[in-house]
Amino acid sequence: MLKTNNLIKIFRSDEVETTALNKVNLNISEGEFVAIMGPSGCGKSTLLNILGLLDNPSTGEIYFKGVNVSRFSERQRTRLRKENVGFVFQSFNLIDELSVYENVELPLLYLKYSSAERKKKVTEVLEYMQIAHRRKHFPQQLSGGQQQRIAVARAVVTNPKLILADEPTGNLDSVNGEEVMNLLTELNNNGTTIVMVTHSPIDADKAHRIIQLFDGHIVTENIKAI
């Protein structure tokens, strides 16, 4: 599903040049659950942003389902993201002024689903996430665990082929973190490809494969028996 070829990302300022990624070669198959680990500043989130077409590599190529998307226009990148990728962030990134229902509905509005289709899909995903009883609440009225459930619901409401999760349990206690990881595992068991950045060995243990980054390089890959 995803492949990178000699991916390099360099950040430049007036006085400093920082290589965040250095010749990263990665192949992620459809249906995989991959965890990316490493110390802070090693390039994990940069790699995830490039895989999600939120950022461009300095050099190198990225392929999505066999198509070289490295030099897609912003319009092409936006369309591909909307139709194929769901994002889950550590800070939830919910819109405080919108209700739970409206937050989850938002991606469907961007894709111009009809009102009836939106209602059906949002209702189904809220029930699946066991959060339908909070549909009229606002994010600040919910616990951290509930907010992350809503963030996951928003990520999956369009049935994306790929979910990119950046420290999805980073702001949660162990109980809520385990619930979110169980949700991601269940989604993966149902066929969704997941790439997750994490510092947690416990969360990483849910993945099929663990990739360790250090100073922008892939230093080890551990494939688990399934």
PDB file of C-alpha atoms in Angstrom:
ATOM      1  CA  MET A   1       0.000   0.000   0.000  1.00  0.00           C
ATOM      2  CA  LEU A   2       2.757   2.445   0.978  1.00  0.00           C
ATOM      3  CA  LYS A   3       6.333   2.478  -0.239  1.00  0.00           C
ATOM      4  CA  THR A   4       9.127   5.000   0.174  1.00  0.00           C
ATOM      5  CA  ASN A   5      12.340   5.128  -1.835  1.00  0.00           C
ATOM      6  CA  ASN A   6      15.378   6.923  -0.359  1.00  0.00           C
ATOM      7  CA  LEU A   7      13.177   9.411   1.464  1.00  0.00           C
ATOM      8  CA  ILE A   8      15.089  12.470   2.716  1.00  0.00           C
ATOM      9  CA  LYS A   9      13.660  15.423   4.629  1.00  0.00           C
ATOM     10  CA  ILE A  10      15.825  18.417   5.467  1.00  0.00           C
ATOM     11  CA  PHE A  11      14.643  21.407   7.482  1.00  0.00           C
ATOM     12  CA  ARG A  12      16.579  24.624   6.859  1.00  0.00           C
ATOM     13  CA  SER A  13      16.717  27.927   8.673  1.00  0.00           C
ATOM     14  CA  ASP A  14      19.101  30.863   8.204  1.00  0.00           C
ATOM     15  CA  GLU A  15      21.838  29.228  10.258  1.00  0.00           C
ATOM     16  CA  VAL A  16      20.864  25.582  10.782  1.00  0.00           C
ATOM     17  CA  GLU A  17      20.247  22.618   8.514  1.00  0.00           C
ATOM     18  CA  THR A  18      18.645  19.571  10.131  1.00  0.00           C
ATOM     19  CA  THR A  19      18.214  16.224   8.428  1.00  0.00           C
ATOM     20  CA  ALA A  20      15.023  14.762   9.883  1.00  0.00           C
ATOM     21  CA  LEU A  21      14.895  11.725   7.569  1.00  0.00           C
ATOM     22  CA  ASN A  22      17.882  10.192   5.802  1.00  0.00           C
ATOM     23  CA  LYS A  23      17.317   7.670   2.996  1.00  0.00           C
ATOM     24  CA  VAL A  24      14.296   5.976   4.537  1.00  0.00           C
ATOM     25  CA  ASN A  25      13.124   2.921   2.586  1.00  0.00           C
ATOM     26  CA  LEU A  26       9.856   1.519   3.813  1.00  0.00           C
ATOM     27  CA  ASN A  27       7.248  -0.891   2.479  1.00  0.00           C
ATOM     28  CA  ILE A  28       3.866  -1.232   4.195  1.00  0.00           C
ATOM     29  CA  SER A  29       1.461  -3.865   2.932  1.00  0.00           C
ATOM     30  CA  GLU A  30      -2.298  -3.517   2.835  1.00  0.00           C
ATOM     31  CA  GLY A  31      -3.833  -4.742   6.092  1.00  0.00           C
ATOM     32  CA  GLU A  32      -0.638  -4.344   8.135  1.00  0.00           C
ATOM     33  CA  PHE A  33      -0.405  -2.735  11.567  1.00  0.00           C
ATOM     34  CA  VAL A  34       2.986  -1.033  11.810  1.00  0.00           C
ATOM     35  CA  ALA A  35       4.400   0.786  14.848  1.00  0.00           C
ATOM     36  CA  ILE A  36       7.172   3.369  14.447  1.00  0.00           C
ATOM     37  CA  MET A  37       9.298   3.952  17.554  1.00  0.00           C
ATOM     38  CA  GLY A  38      12.396   5.901  18.522  1.00  0.00           C
ATOM     39  CA  PRO A  39      13.583   8.772  20.741  1.00  0.00           C
ATOM     40  CA  SER A  40      12.119  12.252  20.500  1.00  0.00           C
ATOM     41  CA  GLY A  41      13.431  14.126  17.479  1.00  0.00           C
ATOM     42  CA  CYS A  42      14.358  11.013  15.504  1.00  0.00           C
ATOM     43  CA  GLY A  43      11.936  11.764  12.643  1.00  0.00           C
ATOM     44  CA  LYS A  44       8.875   9.677  13.580  1.00  0.00           C
ATOM     45  CA  SER A  45       6.220  12.368  13.212  1.00  0.00           C
ATOM     46  CA  THR A  46       7.967  13.810  10.150  1.00  0.00           C
ATOM     47  CA  LEU A  47       7.761  10.404   8.485  1.00  0.00           C
ATOM     48  CA  LEU A  48       4.095  10.039   9.416  1.00  0.00           C
ATOM     49  CA  ASN A  49       3.283  13.488   8.002  1.00  0.00           C
ATOM     50  CA  ILE A  50       4.992  12.625   4.725  1.00  0.00           C
ATOM     51  CA  LEU A  51       3.194   9.259   4.515  1.00  0.00           C
ATOM     52  CA  GLY A  52      -0.085  11.146   5.020  1.00  0.00           C
ATOM     53  CA  LEU A  53       0.826  13.740   2.366  1.00  0.00           C
ATOM     54  CA  LEU A  54       0.721  16.531   4.936  1.00  0.00           C
ATOM     55  CA  ASP A  55       4.339  17.348   4.074  1.00  0.00           C
ATOM     56  CA  ASN A  56       6.703  16.883   1.123  1.00  0.00           C
ATOM     57  CA  PRO A  57      10.038  15.057   1.190  1.00  0.00           C
ATOM     58  CA  SER A  58      13.114  17.058   0.203  1.00  0.00           C
ATOM     59  CA  THR A  59      14.125  14.216  -2.117  1.00  0.00           C
ATOM     60  CA  GLY A  60      13.028  10.633  -2.638  1.00  0.00           C
ATOM     61  CA  GLU A  61       9.743   9.082  -3.636  1.00  0.00           C
ATOM     62  CA  ILE A  62       6.565   7.907  -1.961  1.00  0.00           C
ATOM     63  CA  TYR A  63       4.138   5.504  -3.580  1.00  0.00           C
ATOM     64  CA  PHE A  64       0.507   4.964  -2.581  1.00  0.00           C
ATOM     65  CA  LYS A  65      -1.019   1.770  -4.004  1.00  0.00           C
ATOM     66  CA  GLY A  66       1.642   1.721  -6.706  1.00  0.00           C
ATOM     67  CA  VAL A  67       1.252   5.366  -7.765  1.00  0.00           C
ATOM     68  CA  ASN A  68       4.126   7.821  -7.281  1.00  0.00           C
ATOM     69  CA  VAL A  69       2.506  10.637  -5.290  1.00  0.00           C
ATOM     70  CA  SER A  70       5.725  12.456  -4.377  1.00  0.00           C
ATOM     71  CA  ARG A  71       5.070  15.425  -6.618  1.00  0.00           C
ATOM     72  CA  PHE A  72       1.295  15.530  -6.549  1.00  0.00           C
ATOM     73  CA  SER A  73      -0.238  18.994  -6.602  1.00  0.00           C
ATOM     74  CA  GLU A  74      -1.861  20.202  -3.383  1.00  0.00           C
ATOM     75  CA  ARG A  75      -5.295  19.565  -4.899  1.00  0.00           C
ATOM     76  CA  GLN A  76      -4.341  15.974  -5.785  1.00  0.00           C
ATOM     77  CA  ARG A  77      -2.848  15.399  -2.318  1.00  0.00           C
ATOM     78  CA  THR A  78      -5.935  16.775  -0.587  1.00  0.00           C
ATOM     79  CA  ARG A  79      -8.243  14.573  -2.635  1.00  0.00           C
ATOM     80  CA  LEU A  80      -6.161  11.457  -1.948  1.00  0.00           C
ATOM     81  CA  ARG A  81      -6.122  12.209   1.802  1.00  0.00           C
ATOM     82  CA  LYS A  82      -9.868  12.832   1.961  1.00  0.00           C
ATOM     83  CA  GLU A  83     -10.708   9.621   0.136  1.00  0.00           C
ATOM     84  CA  ASN A  84      -8.139   7.236   1.621  1.00  0.00           C
ATOM     85  CA  VAL A  85      -6.549   8.393   4.889  1.00  0.00           C
ATOM     86  CA  GLY A  86      -7.814   8.888   8.439  1.00  0.00           C
ATOM     87  CA  PHE A  87      -5.685  10.709  11.038  1.00  0.00           C
ATOM     88  CA  VAL A  88      -5.630  10.247  14.820  1.00  0.00           C
ATOM     89  CA  PHE A  89      -3.546  12.719  16.843  1.00  0.00           C
ATOM     90  CA  GLN A  90      -2.303  12.764  20.430  1.00  0.00           C
ATOM     91  CA  SER A  91      -4.067  16.077  21.093  1.00  0.00           C
ATOM     92  CA  PHE A  92      -7.379  14.807  19.599  1.00  0.00           C
ATOM     93  CA  ASN A  93      -7.725  17.911  17.331  1.00  0.00           C
ATOM     94  CA  LEU A  94     -11.474  18.100  17.827  1.00  0.00           C
ATOM     95  CA  ILE A  95     -13.295  21.384  17.157  1.00  0.00           C
ATOM     96  CA  ASP A  96     -14.572  22.731  20.472  1.00  0.00           C
ATOM     97  CA  GLU A  97     -17.446  24.674  18.872  1.00  0.00           C
ATOM     98  CA  LEU A  98     -18.889  21.561  17.228  1.00  0.00           C
ATOM     99  CA  SER A  99     -20.810  18.780  18.933  1.00  0.00           C
ATOM    100  CA  VAL A 100     -19.611  15.190  18.947  1.00  0.00           C
ATOM    101  CA  TYR A 101     -21.958  14.429  16.047  1.00  0.00           C
ATOM    102  CA  GLU A 102     -20.768  17.445  14.061  1.00  0.00           C
ATOM    103  CA  ASN A 103     -17.076  16.639  14.637  1.00  0.00           C
ATOM    104  CA  VAL A 104     -17.535  13.126  13.275  1.00  0.00           C
ATOM    105  CA  GLU A 105     -19.717  14.369  10.412  1.00  0.00           C
ATOM    106  CA  LEU A 106     -17.115  16.881   9.177  1.00  0.00           C
ATOM    107  CA  PRO A 107     -15.108  14.586   6.830  1.00  0.00           C
ATOM    108  CA  LEU A 108     -18.366  13.510   5.170  1.00  0.00           C
ATOM    109  CA  LEU A 109     -19.280  17.135   4.503  1.00  0.00           C
ATOM    110  CA  TYR A 110     -15.932  17.645   2.767  1.00  0.00           C
ATOM    111  CA  LEU A 111     -16.669  14.614   0.586  1.00  0.00           C
ATOM    112  CA  LYS A 112     -20.169  15.958  -0.195  1.00  0.00           C
ATOM    113  CA  TYR A 113     -22.166  13.030   1.173  1.00  0.00           C
ATOM    114  CA  SER A 114     -25.921  13.619   1.273  1.00  0.00           C
ATOM    115  CA  SER A 115     -27.614  14.455   4.566  1.00  0.00           C
ATOM    116  CA  ALA A 116     -29.178  10.981   4.769  1.00  0.00           C
ATOM    117  CA  GLU A 117     -25.835   9.277   4.074  1.00  0.00           C
ATOM    118  CA  ARG A 118     -24.086  11.414   6.687  1.00  0.00           C
ATOM    119  CA  LYS A 119     -26.692  10.629   9.322  1.00  0.00           C
ATOM    120  CA  LYS A 120     -26.436   6.898   8.636  1.00  0.00           C
ATOM    121  CA  LYS A 121     -22.648   6.774   8.689  1.00  0.00           C
ATOM    122  CA  VAL A 122     -22.197   8.990  11.756  1.00  0.00           C
ATOM    123  CA  THR A 123     -24.842   7.070  13.716  1.00  0.00           C
ATOM    124  CA  GLU A 124     -23.226   3.737  12.818  1.00  0.00           C
ATOM    125  CA  VAL A 125     -19.717   4.793  13.801  1.00  0.00           C
ATOM    126  CA  LEU A 126     -20.822   6.422  17.071  1.00  0.00           C
ATOM    127  CA  GLU A 127     -22.626   3.224  18.022  1.00  0.00           C
ATOM    128  CA  TYR A 128     -19.584   1.173  17.028  1.00  0.00           C
ATOM    129  CA  MET A 129     -17.412   3.347  19.275  1.00  0.00           C
ATOM    130  CA  GLN A 130     -20.006   3.089  22.068  1.00  0.00           C
ATOM    131  CA  ILE A 131     -20.247   6.867  22.310  1.00  0.00           C
ATOM    132  CA  ALA A 132     -23.645   7.501  20.658  1.00  0.00           C
ATOM    133  CA  HIS A 133     -25.124   8.676  23.975  1.00  0.00           C
ATOM    134  CA  ARG A 134     -22.700  11.627  23.866  1.00  0.00           C
ATOM    135  CA  ARG A 135     -23.615  12.753  20.345  1.00  0.00           C
ATOM    136  CA  LYS A 136     -24.973  16.160  21.492  1.00  0.00           C
ATOM    137  CA  HIS A 137     -22.115  16.904  23.891  1.00  0.00           C
ATOM    138  CA  PHE A 138     -19.158  19.141  23.092  1.00  0.00           C
ATOM    139  CA  PRO A 139     -15.506  18.001  23.335  1.00  0.00           C
ATOM    140  CA  GLN A 140     -14.785  19.930  26.545  1.00  0.00           C
ATOM    141  CA  GLN A 141     -17.650  18.077  28.257  1.00  0.00           C
ATOM    142  CA  LEU A 142     -15.928  14.728  27.661  1.00  0.00           C
ATOM    143  CA  SER A 143     -13.057  12.885  29.311  1.00  0.00           C
ATOM    144  CA  GLY A 144      -9.773  12.447  27.452  1.00  0.00           C
ATOM    145  CA  GLY A 145     -10.637   8.849  26.641  1.00  0.00           C
ATOM    146  CA  GLN A 146     -14.018   9.853  25.236  1.00  0.00           C
ATOM    147  CA  GLN A 147     -12.443  12.622  23.154  1.00  0.00           C
ATOM    148  CA  GLN A 148      -9.982  10.159  21.627  1.00  0.00           C
ATOM    149  CA  ARG A 149     -12.860   7.788  20.837  1.00  0.00           C
ATOM    150  CA  ILE A 150     -14.499  10.652  18.948  1.00  0.00           C
ATOM    151  CA  ALA A 151     -11.233  11.371  17.153  1.00  0.00           C
ATOM    152  CA  VAL A 152     -11.025   7.717  16.087  1.00  0.00           C
ATOM    153  CA  ALA A 153     -14.680   7.816  15.010  1.00  0.00           C
ATOM    154  CA  ARG A 154     -13.975  10.877  12.865  1.00  0.00           C
ATOM    155  CA  ALA A 155     -10.942   9.134  11.346  1.00  0.00           C
ATOM    156  CA  VAL A 156     -12.880   6.023  10.327  1.00  0.00           C
ATOM    157  CA  VAL A 157     -16.293   7.439   9.359  1.00  0.00           C
ATOM    158  CA  THR A 158     -15.269   7.577   5.672  1.00  0.00           C
ATOM    159  CA  ASN A 159     -14.034   3.951   5.770  1.00  0.00           C
ATOM    160  CA  PRO A 160     -10.430   4.945   4.932  1.00  0.00           C
ATOM    161  CA  LYS A 161      -7.968   2.396   3.612  1.00  0.00           C
ATOM    162  CA  LEU A 162      -5.256   3.768   5.897  1.00  0.00           C
ATOM    163  CA  ILE A 163      -5.179   5.216   9.417  1.00  0.00           C
ATOM    164  CA  LEU A 164      -2.144   7.211  10.566  1.00  0.00           C
ATOM    165  CA  ALA A 165      -1.994   7.563  14.347  1.00  0.00           C
ATOM    166  CA  ASP A 166       0.509   9.876  16.074  1.00  0.00           C
ATOM    167  CA  GLU A 167       0.868   8.935  19.765  1.00  0.00           C
ATOM    168  CA  PRO A 168      -2.866   8.079  20.007  1.00  0.00           C
ATOM    169  CA  THR A 169      -2.637   7.212  23.724  1.00  0.00           C
ATOM    170  CA  GLY A 170      -0.106   9.873  24.696  1.00  0.00           C
ATOM    171  CA  ASN A 171      -2.620  12.016  26.613  1.00  0.00           C
ATOM    172  CA  LEU A 172      -4.563   9.123  28.136  1.00  0.00           C
ATOM    173  CA  ASP A 173      -4.333   7.083  31.323  1.00  0.00           C
ATOM    174  CA  SER A 174      -3.611   3.374  31.028  1.00  0.00           C
ATOM    175  CA  VAL A 175      -7.265   2.262  31.055  1.00  0.00           C
ATOM    176  CA  ASN A 176      -8.408   4.676  28.355  1.00  0.00           C
ATOM    177  CA  GLY A 177      -5.202   4.083  26.402  1.00  0.00           C
ATOM    178  CA  GLU A 178      -5.868   0.354  26.346  1.00  0.00           C
ATOM    179  CA  GLU A 179      -9.431   0.962  25.122  1.00  0.00           C
ATOM    180  CA  VAL A 180      -8.198   3.102  22.237  1.00  0.00           C
ATOM    181  CA  MET A 181      -5.573   0.516  21.298  1.00  0.00           C
ATOM    182  CA  ASN A 182      -8.247  -2.198  21.359  1.00  0.00           C
ATOM    183  CA  LEU A 183     -10.322  -0.083  18.958  1.00  0.00           C
ATOM    184  CA  LEU A 184      -7.379   0.322  16.586  1.00  0.00           C
ATOM    185  CA  THR A 185      -6.625  -3.392  16.780  1.00  0.00           C
ATOM    186  CA  GLU A 186     -10.230  -4.242  15.974  1.00  0.00           C
ATOM    187  CA  LEU A 187     -10.205  -1.873  12.996  1.00  0.00           C
ATOM    188  CA  ASN A 188      -7.018  -3.515  11.766  1.00  0.00           C
ATOM    189  CA  ASN A 189      -8.554  -6.966  12.205  1.00  0.00           C
ATOM    190  CA  ASN A 190     -11.377  -5.753   9.954  1.00  0.00           C
ATOM    191  CA  GLY A 191      -8.902  -4.846   7.210  1.00  0.00           C
ATOM    192  CA  THR A 192      -7.774  -1.257   7.851  1.00  0.00           C
ATOM    193  CA  THR A 193      -4.057  -0.595   7.426  1.00  0.00           C
ATOM    194  CA  ILE A 194      -2.623   1.262  10.433  1.00  0.00           C
ATOM    195  CA  VAL A 195       0.678   3.067  10.855  1.00  0.00           C
ATOM    196  CA  MET A 196       1.227   4.338  14.389  1.00  0.00           C
ATOM    197  CA  VAL A 197       3.945   6.462  15.956  1.00  0.00           C
ATOM    198  CA  THR A 198       4.388   5.653  19.636  1.00  0.00           C
ATOM    199  CA  HIS A 199       6.793   5.790  22.562  1.00  0.00           C
ATOM    200  CA  SER A 200       4.921   2.992  24.324  1.00  0.00           C
ATOM    201  CA  PRO A 201       6.291  -0.565  24.064  1.00  0.00           C
ATOM    202  CA  ILE A 202       2.896  -1.805  25.284  1.00  0.00           C
ATOM    203  CA  ASP A 203       1.083  -0.058  22.408  1.00  0.00           C
ATOM    204  CA  ALA A 204       3.741  -1.112  19.902  1.00  0.00           C
ATOM    205  CA  ASP A 205       3.249  -4.720  20.947  1.00  0.00           C
ATOM    206  CA  LYS A 206      -0.210  -4.588  19.323  1.00  0.00           C
ATOM    207  CA  ALA A 207       1.415  -4.092  15.908  1.00  0.00           C
ATOM    208  CA  HIS A 208       2.537  -6.742  13.424  1.00  0.00           C
ATOM    209  CA  ARG A 209       5.842  -4.981  12.854  1.00  0.00           C
ATOM    210  CA  ILE A 210       7.899  -2.517  14.898  1.00  0.00           C
ATOM    211  CA  ILE A 211      10.234  -0.103  13.114  1.00  0.00           C
ATOM    212  CA  GLN A 212      12.890   1.713  15.144  1.00  0.00           C
ATOM    213  CA  LEU A 213      14.098   5.110  13.930  1.00  0.00           C
ATOM    214  CA  PHE A 214      17.249   6.819  15.135  1.00  0.00           C
ATOM    215  CA  ASP A 215      18.611  10.112  13.747  1.00  0.00           C
ATOM    216  CA  GLY A 216      16.368   9.825  10.717  1.00  0.00           C
ATOM    217  CA  HIS A 217      17.439   6.255   9.843  1.00  0.00           C
ATOM    218  CA  ILE A 218      15.596   2.980  10.151  1.00  0.00           C
ATOM    219  CA  VAL A 219      17.915   1.021  12.431  1.00  0.00           C
ATOM    220  CA  THR A 220      15.867  -2.107  13.161  1.00  0.00           C
ATOM    221  CA  GLU A 221      12.657  -3.826  12.104  1.00  0.00           C
ATOM    222  CA  ASN A 222      10.996  -6.476  14.213  1.00  0.00           C
ATOM    223  CA  ILE A 223       8.324  -8.606  12.538  1.00  0.00           C
ATOM    224  CA  LYS A 224       6.107 -10.365  15.053  1.00  0.00           C
ATOM    225  CA  ALA A 225       4.612 -13.807  14.596  1.00  0.00           C
ATOM    226  CA  ILE A 226       0.878 -13.429  13.952  1.00  0.00           C
TER     227      ILE A 226
END
